[in-house]
Amino acid sequence: VVAVFVYFPNRPPNAPSVTATIARTDFSQGVKDLFRHRNWWLLATSYGVMTGISSAWSSILALDLQPIFYDSDAVAAIIGLWGGIAGQVTGVLLSMSSDFLGGRKRAMLIGLSGLSVALIAYFTILCERRHDAAHSSESGGSDLGSASSDPDDGASWVFYAVPIALFACQGACFPIFYEMGVETAFPIAEGTSMGVLTFLTNIFSLI
């Protein structure tokens, strides 16, 4: 914000691209056009399902980790911090290289989405196994539940690495989703198409 006040350049003399000179549709007409745009909805639904489920799941991550770590809130906070950083780094790196991807954007998006599904499935299986081990130890009369519930045991790093890798994969998907969403919806205004795209995240998160 300070940098904007210190130096805010004038409008460049030339448009950055040919499409930047083409007028966009207004908001109301853009929303109507989006509802009739089948290809855009296929892309938007994929984005909404991924981000919506991830957002809802990350909000209850501490509950999933309760039987595994004594201080599950602190562990979830650490995962959220480093997962957010990892997602931003991968998102910036992929957006910088998007011009070199060319026709491979779709394959890259499918690959990252598939890897995200595999990671969250693997994390779910790990949690279920730890939960079962903890319940078995409790039924056997152990006072502390299970030794595997100790956050310092040798395998605990997996419970950090897997969700952080998941957030990194999803962060890398975002710039591809945004770019393909804008390109597919053109000449609908970017703010309209991306606003509806973000709204879908909240809808699927609520579901």
mmCIF file of C-alpha atoms in Angstrom:
data_model
loop_
_atom_site.group_PDB
_atom_site.id
_atom_site.type_symbol
_atom_site.label_atom_id
_atom_site.label_comp_id
_atom_site.label_asym_id
_atom_site.label_seq_id
_atom_site.Cartn_x
_atom_site.Cartn_y
_atom_site.Cartn_z
ATOM 1 C CA VAL A 1 0.000 0.000 0.000
ATOM 2 C CA VAL A 2 2.825 2.394 0.890
ATOM 3 C CA ALA A 3 4.557 1.645 -2.421
ATOM 4 C CA VAL A 4 1.358 2.542 -4.302
ATOM 5 C CA PHE A 5 1.212 5.938 -2.598
ATOM 6 C CA VAL A 6 4.901 6.550 -3.178
ATOM 7 C CA TYR A 7 4.847 5.623 -6.853
ATOM 8 C CA PHE A 8 1.801 4.780 -8.921
ATOM 9 C CA PRO A 9 2.645 4.737 -12.662
ATOM 10 C CA ASN A 10 0.377 6.142 -15.310
ATOM 11 C CA ARG A 11 -1.547 3.972 -17.726
ATOM 12 C CA PRO A 12 0.895 2.397 -20.210
ATOM 13 C CA PRO A 13 0.764 3.851 -23.731
ATOM 14 C CA ASN A 14 0.174 0.424 -25.285
ATOM 15 C CA ALA A 15 -2.094 -2.407 -24.167
ATOM 16 C CA PRO A 16 -0.275 -5.521 -22.868
ATOM 17 C CA SER A 17 -2.219 -7.744 -25.281
ATOM 18 C CA VAL A 18 -4.733 -7.573 -28.101
ATOM 19 C CA THR A 19 -7.539 -8.920 -25.920
ATOM 20 C CA ALA A 20 -6.948 -6.142 -23.379
ATOM 21 C CA THR A 21 -8.337 -3.664 -25.936
ATOM 22 C CA ILE A 22 -11.598 -5.618 -26.399
ATOM 23 C CA ALA A 23 -14.541 -4.413 -24.330
ATOM 24 C CA ARG A 24 -15.854 -6.817 -21.690
ATOM 25 C CA THR A 25 -19.502 -7.587 -21.044
ATOM 26 C CA ASP A 26 -21.145 -5.919 -18.056
ATOM 27 C CA PHE A 27 -21.756 -7.821 -14.839
ATOM 28 C CA SER A 28 -25.419 -8.787 -15.291
ATOM 29 C CA GLN A 29 -24.965 -9.871 -18.894
ATOM 30 C CA GLY A 30 -21.756 -11.693 -17.969
ATOM 31 C CA VAL A 31 -23.512 -13.752 -15.285
ATOM 32 C CA LYS A 32 -26.266 -14.679 -17.742
ATOM 33 C CA ASP A 33 -23.691 -15.723 -20.340
ATOM 34 C CA LEU A 34 -21.820 -17.816 -17.764
ATOM 35 C CA PHE A 35 -24.932 -19.845 -16.967
ATOM 36 C CA ARG A 36 -25.101 -20.851 -20.635
ATOM 37 C CA HIS A 37 -21.386 -21.619 -20.924
ATOM 38 C CA ARG A 38 -21.103 -25.421 -20.575
ATOM 39 C CA ASN A 39 -17.315 -25.673 -20.899
ATOM 40 C CA TRP A 40 -16.760 -23.006 -18.265
ATOM 41 C CA TRP A 41 -19.046 -24.808 -15.823
ATOM 42 C CA LEU A 42 -17.115 -28.042 -16.261
ATOM 43 C CA LEU A 43 -13.943 -26.200 -15.305
ATOM 44 C CA ALA A 44 -15.617 -24.236 -12.506
ATOM 45 C CA THR A 45 -17.168 -27.361 -10.984
ATOM 46 C CA SER A 46 -13.777 -29.073 -10.903
ATOM 47 C CA TYR A 47 -12.288 -26.040 -9.181
ATOM 48 C CA GLY A 48 -15.166 -25.743 -6.717
ATOM 49 C CA VAL A 49 -15.046 -29.404 -5.717
ATOM 50 C CA MET A 50 -11.276 -29.316 -5.141
ATOM 51 C CA THR A 51 -11.075 -26.056 -3.232
ATOM 52 C CA GLY A 52 -14.383 -26.467 -1.396
ATOM 53 C CA ILE A 53 -13.599 -29.899 -0.001
ATOM 54 C CA SER A 54 -10.046 -28.844 0.855
ATOM 55 C CA SER A 55 -11.229 -25.724 2.684
ATOM 56 C CA ALA A 56 -13.791 -27.657 4.716
ATOM 57 C CA TRP A 57 -11.325 -30.440 5.507
ATOM 58 C CA SER A 58 -8.531 -28.109 6.598
ATOM 59 C CA SER A 59 -10.887 -26.435 9.080
ATOM 60 C CA ILE A 60 -11.332 -29.727 10.970
ATOM 61 C CA LEU A 61 -7.765 -30.981 10.561
ATOM 62 C CA ALA A 62 -7.101 -30.575 14.285
ATOM 63 C CA LEU A 63 -9.994 -32.931 15.063
ATOM 64 C CA ASP A 64 -8.578 -35.589 12.739
ATOM 65 C CA LEU A 65 -5.218 -35.326 14.497
ATOM 66 C CA GLN A 66 -6.568 -35.445 18.062
ATOM 67 C CA PRO A 67 -6.096 -39.208 18.588
ATOM 68 C CA ILE A 68 -2.595 -38.976 17.075
ATOM 69 C CA PHE A 69 -1.024 -35.868 18.639
ATOM 70 C CA TYR A 70 -1.444 -34.630 22.182
ATOM 71 C CA ASP A 71 -1.492 -30.992 21.019
ATOM 72 C CA SER A 72 -3.381 -31.401 17.770
ATOM 73 C CA ASP A 73 -4.256 -27.695 17.526
ATOM 74 C CA ALA A 74 -0.577 -26.709 17.443
ATOM 75 C CA VAL A 75 0.209 -29.418 14.888
ATOM 76 C CA ALA A 76 -2.680 -28.313 12.661
ATOM 77 C CA ALA A 77 -1.470 -24.708 12.935
ATOM 78 C CA ILE A 78 2.052 -25.697 11.859
ATOM 79 C CA ILE A 79 0.685 -27.713 8.942
ATOM 80 C CA GLY A 80 -1.550 -24.819 7.920
ATOM 81 C CA LEU A 81 1.330 -22.333 8.068
ATOM 82 C CA TRP A 82 3.804 -24.363 6.028
ATOM 83 C CA GLY A 83 1.093 -25.687 3.740
ATOM 84 C CA GLY A 84 0.052 -22.121 2.935
ATOM 85 C CA ILE A 85 3.647 -21.111 2.237
ATOM 86 C CA ALA A 86 4.205 -24.191 0.070
ATOM 87 C CA GLY A 87 1.018 -23.512 -1.894
ATOM 88 C CA GLN A 88 1.999 -19.908 -2.540
ATOM 89 C CA VAL A 89 5.499 -20.858 -3.668
ATOM 90 C CA THR A 90 4.300 -23.559 -6.077
ATOM 91 C CA GLY A 91 1.514 -21.307 -7.336
ATOM 92 C CA VAL A 92 3.921 -18.465 -8.128
ATOM 93 C CA LEU A 93 6.453 -20.793 -9.745
ATOM 94 C CA LEU A 94 3.852 -22.453 -11.946
ATOM 95 C CA SER A 95 2.239 -19.163 -12.913
ATOM 96 C CA MET A 96 5.645 -17.819 -13.952
ATOM 97 C CA SER A 97 6.187 -20.854 -16.184
ATOM 98 C CA SER A 98 2.631 -21.053 -17.544
ATOM 99 C CA ASP A 99 3.649 -19.448 -20.854
ATOM 100 C CA PHE A 100 6.017 -22.361 -21.471
ATOM 101 C CA LEU A 101 3.379 -25.017 -20.742
ATOM 102 C CA GLY A 102 1.426 -24.313 -23.910
ATOM 103 C CA GLY A 103 -1.006 -27.142 -24.634
ATOM 104 C CA ARG A 104 0.176 -29.073 -21.562
ATOM 105 C CA LYS A 105 -1.862 -27.011 -19.086
ATOM 106 C CA ARG A 106 -4.760 -29.437 -19.106
ATOM 107 C CA ALA A 107 -2.496 -32.442 -18.557
ATOM 108 C CA MET A 108 -0.685 -30.586 -15.772
ATOM 109 C CA LEU A 109 -3.992 -29.728 -14.108
ATOM 110 C CA ILE A 110 -5.242 -33.308 -14.304
ATOM 111 C CA GLY A 111 -1.953 -34.626 -12.929
ATOM 112 C CA LEU A 112 -1.871 -32.218 -9.983
ATOM 113 C CA SER A 113 -5.533 -32.878 -9.203
ATOM 114 C CA GLY A 114 -4.971 -36.634 -9.312
ATOM 115 C CA LEU A 115 -1.943 -36.315 -7.029
ATOM 116 C CA SER A 116 -4.009 -34.238 -4.602
ATOM 117 C CA VAL A 117 -6.672 -36.951 -4.450
ATOM 118 C CA ALA A 118 -4.003 -39.615 -3.857
ATOM 119 C CA LEU A 119 -2.401 -37.582 -1.050
ATOM 120 C CA ILE A 120 -5.635 -36.922 0.794
ATOM 121 C CA ALA A 121 -6.639 -40.588 0.435
ATOM 122 C CA TYR A 122 -3.245 -41.670 1.803
ATOM 123 C CA PHE A 123 -3.549 -39.224 4.711
ATOM 124 C CA THR A 124 -7.028 -40.559 5.504
ATOM 125 C CA ILE A 125 -5.718 -44.136 5.588
ATOM 126 C CA LEU A 126 -2.842 -43.100 7.877
ATOM 127 C CA CYS A 127 -5.233 -41.392 10.286
ATOM 128 C CA GLU A 128 -7.585 -44.366 10.320
ATOM 129 C CA ARG A 129 -4.751 -46.759 11.125
ATOM 130 C CA ARG A 130 -3.511 -44.560 13.968
ATOM 131 C CA HIS A 131 -7.052 -44.195 15.315
ATOM 132 C CA ASP A 132 -7.521 -47.977 15.291
ATOM 133 C CA ALA A 133 -4.168 -48.492 17.018
ATOM 134 C CA ALA A 134 -5.070 -45.950 19.701
ATOM 135 C CA HIS A 135 -8.457 -47.581 20.351
ATOM 136 C CA SER A 136 -6.865 -51.025 20.529
ATOM 137 C CA SER A 137 -4.354 -49.838 23.122
ATOM 138 C CA GLU A 138 -7.062 -48.151 25.157
ATOM 139 C CA SER A 139 -9.143 -51.323 25.209
ATOM 140 C CA GLY A 140 -6.044 -53.183 26.373
ATOM 141 C CA GLY A 141 -5.762 -51.001 29.446
ATOM 142 C CA SER A 142 -2.946 -48.626 28.496
ATOM 143 C CA ASP A 143 -3.020 -45.330 30.401
ATOM 144 C CA LEU A 144 -1.588 -43.254 27.586
ATOM 145 C CA GLY A 145 -3.514 -44.754 24.697
ATOM 146 C CA SER A 146 -0.826 -45.668 22.206
ATOM 147 C CA ALA A 147 2.865 -45.015 21.807
ATOM 148 C CA SER A 148 2.088 -44.049 18.226
ATOM 149 C CA SER A 149 0.127 -41.095 19.609
ATOM 150 C CA ASP A 150 3.394 -39.553 20.742
ATOM 151 C CA PRO A 151 4.157 -36.627 18.380
ATOM 152 C CA ASP A 152 7.862 -37.330 18.747
ATOM 153 C CA ASP A 153 7.807 -40.836 17.319
ATOM 154 C CA GLY A 154 9.776 -41.537 14.163
ATOM 155 C CA ALA A 155 6.788 -41.713 11.810
ATOM 156 C CA SER A 156 5.132 -38.462 12.881
ATOM 157 C CA TRP A 157 6.819 -36.496 10.078
ATOM 158 C CA VAL A 158 4.491 -38.203 7.583
ATOM 159 C CA PHE A 159 1.500 -36.468 9.160
ATOM 160 C CA TYR A 160 3.195 -33.149 8.455
ATOM 161 C CA ALA A 161 4.620 -33.931 5.021
ATOM 162 C CA VAL A 162 1.502 -35.370 3.380
ATOM 163 C CA PRO A 163 -0.931 -32.466 4.005
ATOM 164 C CA ILE A 164 1.784 -29.893 3.254
ATOM 165 C CA ALA A 165 2.436 -31.655 -0.064
ATOM 166 C CA LEU A 166 -1.324 -31.647 -0.665
ATOM 167 C CA PHE A 167 -1.526 -27.875 -0.146
ATOM 168 C CA ALA A 168 1.486 -27.433 -2.431
ATOM 169 C CA CYS A 169 -0.221 -29.390 -5.230
ATOM 170 C CA GLN A 170 -3.450 -27.467 -4.846
ATOM 171 C CA GLY A 171 -1.627 -24.138 -4.750
ATOM 172 C CA ALA A 172 0.025 -25.035 -8.037
ATOM 173 C CA CYS A 173 -3.409 -25.730 -9.555
ATOM 174 C CA PHE A 174 -4.879 -22.310 -8.768
ATOM 175 C CA PRO A 175 -3.109 -20.205 -11.425
ATOM 176 C CA ILE A 176 -3.950 -22.793 -14.085
ATOM 177 C CA PHE A 177 -7.608 -22.823 -13.035
ATOM 178 C CA TYR A 178 -7.744 -19.028 -13.051
ATOM 179 C CA GLU A 179 -6.065 -18.648 -16.421
ATOM 180 C CA MET A 180 -8.156 -21.333 -18.085
ATOM 181 C CA GLY A 181 -11.301 -19.935 -16.464
ATOM 182 C CA VAL A 182 -10.647 -16.445 -17.812
ATOM 183 C CA GLU A 183 -9.741 -17.742 -21.266
ATOM 184 C CA THR A 184 -12.799 -19.975 -21.460
ATOM 185 C CA ALA A 185 -15.198 -17.242 -20.326
ATOM 186 C CA PHE A 186 -13.754 -14.471 -22.545
ATOM 187 C CA PRO A 187 -15.076 -11.829 -23.333
ATOM 188 C CA ILE A 188 -16.922 -12.010 -20.006
ATOM 189 C CA ALA A 189 -15.146 -9.743 -17.536
ATOM 190 C CA GLU A 190 -12.458 -11.417 -15.437
ATOM 191 C CA GLY A 191 -13.967 -10.117 -12.206
ATOM 192 C CA THR A 192 -17.314 -11.722 -13.030
ATOM 193 C CA SER A 193 -16.014 -15.171 -13.961
ATOM 194 C CA MET A 194 -13.529 -15.298 -11.055
ATOM 195 C CA GLY A 195 -16.144 -14.024 -8.615
ATOM 196 C CA VAL A 196 -18.515 -16.847 -9.528
ATOM 197 C CA LEU A 197 -15.596 -19.278 -9.392
ATOM 198 C CA THR A 198 -14.792 -18.215 -5.825
ATOM 199 C CA PHE A 199 -18.476 -18.377 -4.899
ATOM 200 C CA LEU A 200 -18.530 -22.021 -5.972
ATOM 201 C CA THR A 201 -15.737 -22.766 -3.492
ATOM 202 C CA ASN A 202 -17.980 -21.604 -0.658
ATOM 203 C CA ILE A 203 -20.936 -23.595 -2.001
ATOM 204 C CA PHE A 204 -19.022 -26.886 -2.180
ATOM 205 C CA SER A 205 -17.372 -26.193 1.169
ATOM 206 C CA LEU A 206 -20.828 -25.782 2.710
ATOM 207 C CA ILE A 207 -22.064 -28.989 1.104
#
